[in-house]
């Protein structure tokens, strides 16, 4: 790999071989070896740098164009791998995914490879959901504008972009039940709507978890205690899962009530589900004003 006499054809051949190995390892599924996948991706990145050094990217056409598409394909797989690792490690660290997306946007827009990629909108849709899961609403709209303005109809009708925009609207309107319902949607039903990516579903889960955190924060500030059934309903989780969630938040459950950490002596005890919803709406109104 370090041989300077290595021809361009040899490099391209090596990239194709690594691409096959990557696909084979990825298709193993949950039992895949991520150390092996990372090693293959690192080898691929070195070879891609060599491959592209032969032809100025902006002038690439013909066979060289196919090589750029190959490079884009490997980066897209790398992005999926980074998301899968986040899920396995239960990590919020999206730095690796962010790097892949930054590189892919260069290929999609600067080198105009997007039309030759079957996965462009899936990648961009995942990035939009990632921004929503991090409460980066302004960045969401900036990113959306970057690629929608050039092909508005196609972009907004793509199932991945369409779903991301729909979820952003749910968040803006405070319709957390609509977002939560996506997690109970059967995988086959999602595929019927064009959402075949398990990586995309992971970011839907992250948005739901973030929404749940927002609701929980409001509940803590508004109430000293809340009956368990109302709390579970507000958070869109079962009463069984409520026990685990309460433990993570340092809440206490006793006599079918959820007791929140003490804020002040004058906090009013309001067990009504509707009052929780009113409190959440008030919080959203404040955010809008600010």
mmCIF file of C-alpha atoms in Angstrom:
data_model
loop_
_atom_site.group_PDB
_atom_site.id
_atom_site.type_symbol
_atom_site.label_atom_id
_atom_site.label_comp_id
_atom_site.label_asym_id
_atom_site.label_seq_id
_atom_site.Cartn_x
_atom_site.Cartn_y
_atom_site.Cartn_z
ATOM 1 C CA UNK A 1 0.000 0.000 0.000
ATOM 2 C CA UNK A 2 2.950 2.277 0.645
ATOM 3 C CA UNK A 3 4.666 1.441 -2.695
ATOM 4 C CA UNK A 4 5.188 4.663 -4.629
ATOM 5 C CA UNK A 5 5.324 2.712 -7.905
ATOM 6 C CA UNK A 6 1.751 1.555 -7.364
ATOM 7 C CA UNK A 7 -0.230 2.483 -10.450
ATOM 8 C CA UNK A 8 -3.544 4.285 -10.496
ATOM 9 C CA UNK A 9 -5.198 1.122 -11.774
ATOM 10 C CA UNK A 10 -3.756 -0.858 -8.858
ATOM 11 C CA UNK A 11 -5.077 1.682 -6.363
ATOM 12 C CA UNK A 12 -8.563 1.646 -7.883
ATOM 13 C CA UNK A 13 -8.561 -2.154 -7.882
ATOM 14 C CA UNK A 14 -7.589 -2.173 -4.197
ATOM 15 C CA UNK A 15 -10.419 0.257 -3.377
ATOM 16 C CA UNK A 16 -12.962 -2.012 -5.079
ATOM 17 C CA UNK A 17 -11.621 -5.006 -3.149
ATOM 18 C CA UNK A 18 -11.904 -3.184 0.175
ATOM 19 C CA UNK A 19 -15.409 -2.057 -0.766
ATOM 20 C CA UNK A 20 -16.410 -5.703 -1.218
ATOM 21 C CA UNK A 21 -14.904 -6.655 2.139
ATOM 22 C CA UNK A 22 -16.681 -3.743 3.834
ATOM 23 C CA UNK A 23 -20.029 -4.716 2.345
ATOM 24 C CA UNK A 24 -19.549 -8.332 3.399
ATOM 25 C CA UNK A 25 -18.703 -7.370 6.991
ATOM 26 C CA UNK A 26 -21.530 -4.810 7.173
ATOM 27 C CA UNK A 27 -24.098 -7.313 5.925
ATOM 28 C CA UNK A 28 -23.304 -9.651 8.834
ATOM 29 C CA UNK A 29 -25.577 -7.408 10.889
ATOM 30 C CA UNK A 30 -25.479 -7.210 14.667
ATOM 31 C CA UNK A 31 -22.626 -9.716 14.864
ATOM 32 C CA UNK A 32 -20.336 -7.596 12.683
ATOM 33 C CA UNK A 33 -16.814 -6.906 13.954
ATOM 34 C CA UNK A 34 -16.513 -3.125 14.274
ATOM 35 C CA UNK A 35 -12.756 -3.259 14.821
ATOM 36 C CA UNK A 36 -12.432 -5.003 11.479
ATOM 37 C CA UNK A 37 -14.830 -2.555 9.830
ATOM 38 C CA UNK A 38 -12.878 0.418 11.195
ATOM 39 C CA UNK A 39 -9.621 -1.093 9.952
ATOM 40 C CA UNK A 40 -11.072 -1.543 6.460
ATOM 41 C CA UNK A 41 -12.447 1.995 6.444
ATOM 42 C CA UNK A 42 -9.068 3.410 7.443
ATOM 43 C CA UNK A 43 -7.400 1.461 4.628
ATOM 44 C CA UNK A 44 -10.039 2.730 2.218
ATOM 45 C CA UNK A 45 -9.490 6.364 3.233
ATOM 46 C CA UNK A 46 -5.751 6.104 2.534
ATOM 47 C CA UNK A 47 -6.403 4.541 -0.854
ATOM 48 C CA UNK A 48 -9.072 7.120 -1.711
ATOM 49 C CA UNK A 49 -6.597 9.916 -1.062
ATOM 50 C CA UNK A 50 -4.145 8.213 -3.431
ATOM 51 C CA UNK A 51 -6.791 7.528 -6.046
ATOM 52 C CA UNK A 52 -7.965 11.118 -6.135
ATOM 53 C CA UNK A 53 -4.433 12.514 -6.328
ATOM 54 C CA UNK A 54 -4.220 11.319 -9.938
ATOM 55 C CA UNK A 55 -7.125 13.397 -11.225
ATOM 56 C CA UNK A 56 -8.219 16.914 -10.162
ATOM 57 C CA UNK A 57 -11.612 16.335 -8.538
ATOM 58 C CA UNK A 58 -13.358 19.239 -10.243
ATOM 59 C CA UNK A 59 -12.292 17.940 -13.681
ATOM 60 C CA UNK A 60 -13.236 14.328 -13.103
ATOM 61 C CA UNK A 61 -15.338 12.746 -15.840
ATOM 62 C CA UNK A 62 -15.816 9.387 -17.501
ATOM 63 C CA UNK A 63 -14.000 6.624 -15.645
ATOM 64 C CA UNK A 64 -12.682 9.120 -13.091
ATOM 65 C CA UNK A 65 -16.285 10.076 -12.400
ATOM 66 C CA UNK A 66 -17.037 6.452 -11.563
ATOM 67 C CA UNK A 67 -14.144 6.487 -9.129
ATOM 68 C CA UNK A 68 -15.619 9.488 -7.322
ATOM 69 C CA UNK A 69 -18.928 7.646 -7.097
ATOM 70 C CA UNK A 70 -17.064 4.689 -5.589
ATOM 71 C CA UNK A 71 -15.451 7.001 -3.029
ATOM 72 C CA UNK A 72 -18.855 8.480 -2.197
ATOM 73 C CA UNK A 73 -20.264 4.978 -1.749
ATOM 74 C CA UNK A 74 -17.557 4.102 0.782
ATOM 75 C CA UNK A 75 -18.136 7.326 2.726
ATOM 76 C CA UNK A 76 -21.872 6.595 2.860
ATOM 77 C CA UNK A 77 -21.146 3.168 4.294
ATOM 78 C CA UNK A 78 -18.779 4.808 6.778
ATOM 79 C CA UNK A 79 -21.588 7.123 7.888
ATOM 80 C CA UNK A 80 -23.864 4.130 8.493
ATOM 81 C CA UNK A 81 -21.127 2.385 10.449
ATOM 82 C CA UNK A 82 -20.658 5.449 12.673
ATOM 83 C CA UNK A 83 -24.392 5.502 13.478
ATOM 84 C CA UNK A 84 -24.432 1.772 14.215
ATOM 85 C CA UNK A 85 -21.504 2.230 16.601
ATOM 86 C CA UNK A 86 -23.329 5.065 18.366
ATOM 87 C CA UNK A 87 -26.295 2.736 18.864
ATOM 88 C CA UNK A 88 -24.163 -0.147 20.155
ATOM 89 C CA UNK A 89 -22.139 2.092 22.481
ATOM 90 C CA UNK A 90 -25.256 4.083 23.507
ATOM 91 C CA UNK A 91 -23.242 7.214 22.788
ATOM 92 C CA UNK A 92 -24.344 10.741 21.878
ATOM 93 C CA UNK A 93 -20.967 11.487 20.304
ATOM 94 C CA UNK A 94 -21.675 12.170 16.630
ATOM 95 C CA UNK A 95 -18.234 13.523 15.678
ATOM 96 C CA UNK A 96 -17.369 10.588 13.411
ATOM 97 C CA UNK A 97 -20.765 10.773 11.714
ATOM 98 C CA UNK A 98 -20.358 14.548 11.322
ATOM 99 C CA UNK A 99 -17.011 14.086 9.560
ATOM 100 C CA UNK A 100 -18.511 11.642 7.089
ATOM 101 C CA UNK A 101 -21.443 13.950 6.377
ATOM 102 C CA UNK A 102 -19.098 16.913 5.819
ATOM 103 C CA UNK A 103 -17.129 14.877 3.277
ATOM 104 C CA UNK A 104 -20.275 13.600 1.603
ATOM 105 C CA UNK A 105 -21.702 17.097 1.183
ATOM 106 C CA UNK A 106 -18.511 17.981 -0.697
ATOM 107 C CA UNK A 107 -19.160 15.096 -3.075
ATOM 108 C CA UNK A 108 -22.887 15.729 -3.385
ATOM 109 C CA UNK A 109 -22.787 19.462 -4.002
ATOM 110 C CA UNK A 110 -19.274 20.643 -4.885
ATOM 111 C CA UNK A 111 -18.515 17.675 -7.147
ATOM 112 C CA UNK A 112 -22.156 17.146 -8.118
ATOM 113 C CA UNK A 113 -22.113 13.429 -7.355
ATOM 114 C CA UNK A 114 -25.489 13.615 -5.623
ATOM 115 C CA UNK A 115 -27.482 12.641 -8.706
ATOM 116 C CA UNK A 116 -25.375 9.502 -8.993
ATOM 117 C CA UNK A 117 -25.972 8.427 -5.389
ATOM 118 C CA UNK A 118 -29.010 6.408 -4.395
ATOM 119 C CA UNK A 119 -28.410 7.284 -0.750
ATOM 120 C CA UNK A 120 -27.872 11.047 -0.766
ATOM 121 C CA UNK A 121 -31.223 11.987 0.758
ATOM 122 C CA UNK A 122 -30.995 9.182 3.289
ATOM 123 C CA UNK A 123 -27.658 10.624 4.471
ATOM 124 C CA UNK A 124 -28.933 14.201 4.492
ATOM 125 C CA UNK A 125 -32.146 13.136 6.218
ATOM 126 C CA UNK A 126 -30.158 11.402 8.961
ATOM 127 C CA UNK A 127 -28.137 14.567 9.456
ATOM 128 C CA UNK A 128 -31.327 16.625 9.760
ATOM 129 C CA UNK A 129 -32.669 14.262 12.422
ATOM 130 C CA UNK A 130 -29.355 14.367 14.258
ATOM 131 C CA UNK A 131 -29.641 18.160 14.445
ATOM 132 C CA UNK A 132 -33.190 17.860 15.793
ATOM 133 C CA UNK A 133 -32.016 15.375 18.419
ATOM 134 C CA UNK A 134 -29.513 18.003 19.563
ATOM 135 C CA UNK A 135 -32.091 20.832 19.684
ATOM 136 C CA UNK A 136 -30.285 22.600 16.831
ATOM 137 C CA UNK A 137 -33.415 23.856 15.093
ATOM 138 C CA UNK A 138 -31.722 26.817 13.400
ATOM 139 C CA UNK A 139 -28.986 24.558 12.002
ATOM 140 C CA UNK A 140 -31.725 22.212 10.794
ATOM 141 C CA UNK A 141 -33.241 24.963 8.646
ATOM 142 C CA UNK A 142 -29.846 26.109 7.380
ATOM 143 C CA UNK A 143 -28.975 22.566 6.296
ATOM 144 C CA UNK A 144 -32.381 22.060 4.709
ATOM 145 C CA UNK A 145 -32.021 25.256 2.694
ATOM 146 C CA UNK A 146 -28.585 24.199 1.414
ATOM 147 C CA UNK A 147 -29.908 21.339 -0.671
ATOM 148 C CA UNK A 148 -33.614 22.057 -1.062
ATOM 149 C CA UNK A 149 -33.275 25.307 -3.024
ATOM 150 C CA UNK A 150 -31.595 23.575 -5.982
ATOM 151 C CA UNK A 151 -34.167 20.801 -6.315
ATOM 152 C CA UNK A 152 -37.083 21.654 -4.060
ATOM 153 C CA UNK A 153 -39.715 19.236 -5.373
ATOM 154 C CA UNK A 154 -37.462 16.175 -5.465
ATOM 155 C CA UNK A 155 -35.897 16.902 -2.071
ATOM 156 C CA UNK A 156 -39.127 17.583 -0.201
ATOM 157 C CA UNK A 157 -40.837 14.560 -1.738
ATOM 158 C CA UNK A 158 -38.048 12.203 -0.762
ATOM 159 C CA UNK A 159 -39.300 10.025 2.129
ATOM 160 C CA UNK A 160 -36.262 10.714 4.338
ATOM 161 C CA UNK A 161 -36.363 14.483 3.937
ATOM 162 C CA UNK A 162 -40.153 14.512 4.142
ATOM 163 C CA UNK A 163 -40.094 12.591 7.429
ATOM 164 C CA UNK A 164 -37.405 14.851 8.916
ATOM 165 C CA UNK A 165 -39.433 17.970 8.027
ATOM 166 C CA UNK A 166 -42.569 16.351 9.456
ATOM 167 C CA UNK A 167 -40.809 15.561 12.742
ATOM 168 C CA UNK A 168 -39.474 19.127 12.970
ATOM 169 C CA UNK A 169 -43.050 20.391 12.617
ATOM 170 C CA UNK A 170 -44.190 18.036 15.377
ATOM 171 C CA UNK A 171 -41.447 19.400 17.629
ATOM 172 C CA UNK A 172 -42.325 23.002 16.837
ATOM 173 C CA UNK A 173 -45.995 22.346 17.581
ATOM 174 C CA UNK A 174 -45.209 20.293 20.691
ATOM 175 C CA UNK A 175 -46.899 17.201 19.260
ATOM 176 C CA UNK A 176 -44.559 14.784 21.002
ATOM 177 C CA UNK A 177 -47.139 12.003 20.819
ATOM 178 C CA UNK A 178 -46.757 11.977 17.027
ATOM 179 C CA UNK A 179 -42.987 11.572 17.328
ATOM 180 C CA UNK A 180 -43.263 8.892 19.980
ATOM 181 C CA UNK A 181 -45.748 6.982 17.817
ATOM 182 C CA UNK A 182 -43.032 6.533 15.191
ATOM 183 C CA UNK A 183 -41.195 4.157 17.522
ATOM 184 C CA UNK A 184 -44.200 1.864 17.760
ATOM 185 C CA UNK A 185 -44.516 1.773 13.976
ATOM 186 C CA UNK A 186 -43.535 -1.640 12.693
ATOM 187 C CA UNK A 187 -40.319 -1.727 10.689
ATOM 188 C CA UNK A 188 -42.144 -3.213 7.686
ATOM 189 C CA UNK A 189 -44.632 -0.336 7.758
ATOM 190 C CA UNK A 190 -41.788 2.178 7.734
ATOM 191 C CA UNK A 191 -40.280 0.408 4.726
ATOM 192 C CA UNK A 192 -43.571 0.748 2.857
ATOM 193 C CA UNK A 193 -43.239 4.531 3.205
ATOM 194 C CA UNK A 194 -39.696 4.354 1.824
ATOM 195 C CA UNK A 195 -37.877 4.532 5.159
ATOM 196 C CA UNK A 196 -35.787 1.378 4.840
ATOM 197 C CA UNK A 197 -32.751 2.620 6.749
ATOM 198 C CA UNK A 198 -32.207 1.293 10.274
ATOM 199 C CA UNK A 199 -29.685 4.114 10.752
ATOM 200 C CA UNK A 200 -32.446 6.654 10.103
ATOM 201 C CA UNK A 201 -34.657 4.958 12.681
ATOM 202 C CA UNK A 202 -31.864 5.304 15.252
ATOM 203 C CA UNK A 203 -32.005 9.089 14.957
ATOM 204 C CA UNK A 204 -35.796 8.998 15.304
ATOM 205 C CA UNK A 205 -35.179 7.263 18.633
ATOM 206 C CA UNK A 206 -32.740 10.004 19.604
ATOM 207 C CA UNK A 207 -35.323 12.703 18.806
ATOM 208 C CA UNK A 208 -37.913 10.887 20.934
ATOM 209 C CA UNK A 209 -35.469 10.625 23.839
ATOM 210 C CA UNK A 210 -34.616 14.304 23.546
ATOM 211 C CA UNK A 211 -38.319 15.228 23.489
ATOM 212 C CA UNK A 212 -38.861 13.107 26.581
ATOM 213 C CA UNK A 213 -36.041 14.966 28.338
ATOM 214 C CA UNK A 214 -37.647 18.320 27.506
ATOM 215 C CA UNK A 215 -40.987 17.165 28.934
ATOM 216 C CA UNK A 216 -39.301 15.765 32.051
ATOM 217 C CA UNK A 217 -37.463 19.060 32.642
ATOM 218 C CA UNK A 218 -40.749 20.966 32.492
ATOM 219 C CA UNK A 219 -42.440 18.517 34.853
ATOM 220 C CA UNK A 220 -39.652 18.911 37.404
ATOM 221 C CA UNK A 221 -39.928 22.687 37.319
ATOM 222 C CA UNK A 222 -43.718 22.752 37.461
ATOM 223 C CA UNK A 223 -44.608 20.150 40.069
ATOM 224 C CA UNK A 224 -43.572 18.603 43.366
ATOM 225 C CA UNK A 225 -45.326 15.351 42.511
ATOM 226 C CA UNK A 226 -47.519 13.845 39.839
ATOM 227 C CA UNK A 227 -49.563 10.670 39.779
ATOM 228 C CA UNK A 228 -47.648 7.928 38.004
ATOM 229 C CA UNK A 229 -50.261 7.326 35.331
ATOM 230 C CA UNK A 230 -50.330 10.992 34.281
ATOM 231 C CA UNK A 231 -46.537 11.203 34.328
ATOM 232 C CA UNK A 232 -46.253 8.113 32.129
ATOM 233 C CA UNK A 233 -48.839 9.474 29.722
ATOM 234 C CA UNK A 234 -47.061 12.830 29.498
ATOM 235 C CA UNK A 235 -43.741 11.129 28.752
ATOM 236 C CA UNK A 236 -45.278 8.627 26.314
ATOM 237 C CA UNK A 237 -43.844 5.616 28.123
ATOM 238 C CA UNK A 238 -45.430 2.672 29.891
ATOM 239 C CA UNK A 239 -45.840 2.720 33.659
ATOM 240 C CA UNK A 240 -43.336 -0.160 33.782
ATOM 241 C CA UNK A 241 -40.718 1.843 31.855
ATOM 242 C CA UNK A 242 -41.554 4.784 34.079
ATOM 243 C CA UNK A 243 -39.716 3.084 36.954
ATOM 244 C CA UNK A 244 -36.467 2.954 34.990
ATOM 245 C CA UNK A 245 -36.862 6.503 33.701
ATOM 246 C CA UNK A 246 -37.584 7.818 37.199
ATOM 247 C CA UNK A 247 -34.449 6.157 38.537
ATOM 248 C CA UNK A 248 -32.345 7.783 35.809
ATOM 249 C CA UNK A 249 -33.799 11.192 36.731
ATOM 250 C CA UNK A 250 -33.448 10.668 40.497
ATOM 251 C CA UNK A 251 -37.209 10.766 40.929
ATOM 252 C CA UNK A 252 -38.936 8.851 43.694
ATOM 253 C CA UNK A 253 -42.004 6.674 43.108
ATOM 254 C CA UNK A 254 -44.237 5.915 46.078
ATOM 255 C CA UNK A 255 -47.971 5.262 46.495
ATOM 256 C CA UNK A 256 -48.497 5.569 42.720
ATOM 257 C CA UNK A 257 -47.033 9.077 42.705
ATOM 258 C CA UNK A 258 -43.840 10.351 41.149
ATOM 259 C CA UNK A 259 -41.994 12.768 43.441
ATOM 260 C CA UNK A 260 -39.630 15.212 41.792
ATOM 261 C CA UNK A 261 -36.484 16.696 43.379
ATOM 262 C CA UNK A 262 -37.518 19.474 45.753
ATOM 263 C CA UNK A 263 -37.224 22.943 44.214
ATOM 264 C CA UNK A 264 -38.895 25.134 46.803
ATOM 265 C CA UNK A 265 -41.430 24.864 49.614
ATOM 266 C CA UNK A 266 -44.202 26.640 47.714
ATOM 267 C CA UNK A 267 -44.345 24.282 44.730
ATOM 268 C CA UNK A 268 -47.983 23.341 44.191
ATOM 269 C CA UNK A 269 -49.013 19.694 43.934
ATOM 270 C CA UNK A 270 -50.930 19.346 40.669
ATOM 271 C CA UNK A 271 -51.618 15.775 39.553
ATOM 272 C CA UNK A 272 -53.799 16.666 36.591
ATOM 273 C CA UNK A 273 -52.591 15.460 33.166
ATOM 274 C CA UNK A 274 -54.204 18.467 31.512
ATOM 275 C CA UNK A 275 -52.274 20.836 33.784
ATOM 276 C CA UNK A 276 -49.050 19.135 32.742
ATOM 277 C CA UNK A 277 -49.965 19.765 29.127
ATOM 278 C CA UNK A 278 -50.775 23.397 29.952
ATOM 279 C CA UNK A 279 -47.388 23.733 31.600
ATOM 280 C CA UNK A 280 -45.646 22.265 28.582
ATOM 281 C CA UNK A 281 -47.496 24.635 26.266
ATOM 282 C CA UNK A 282 -46.479 27.560 28.475
ATOM 283 C CA UNK A 283 -42.850 26.466 28.238
ATOM 284 C CA UNK A 284 -43.085 26.240 24.451
ATOM 285 C CA UNK A 285 -44.617 29.715 24.320
ATOM 286 C CA UNK A 286 -41.732 31.069 26.379
ATOM 287 C CA UNK A 287 -39.216 29.447 24.032
ATOM 288 C CA UNK A 288 -40.985 31.048 21.076
ATOM 289 C CA UNK A 289 -40.872 34.493 22.695
ATOM 290 C CA UNK A 290 -37.199 34.142 23.601
#
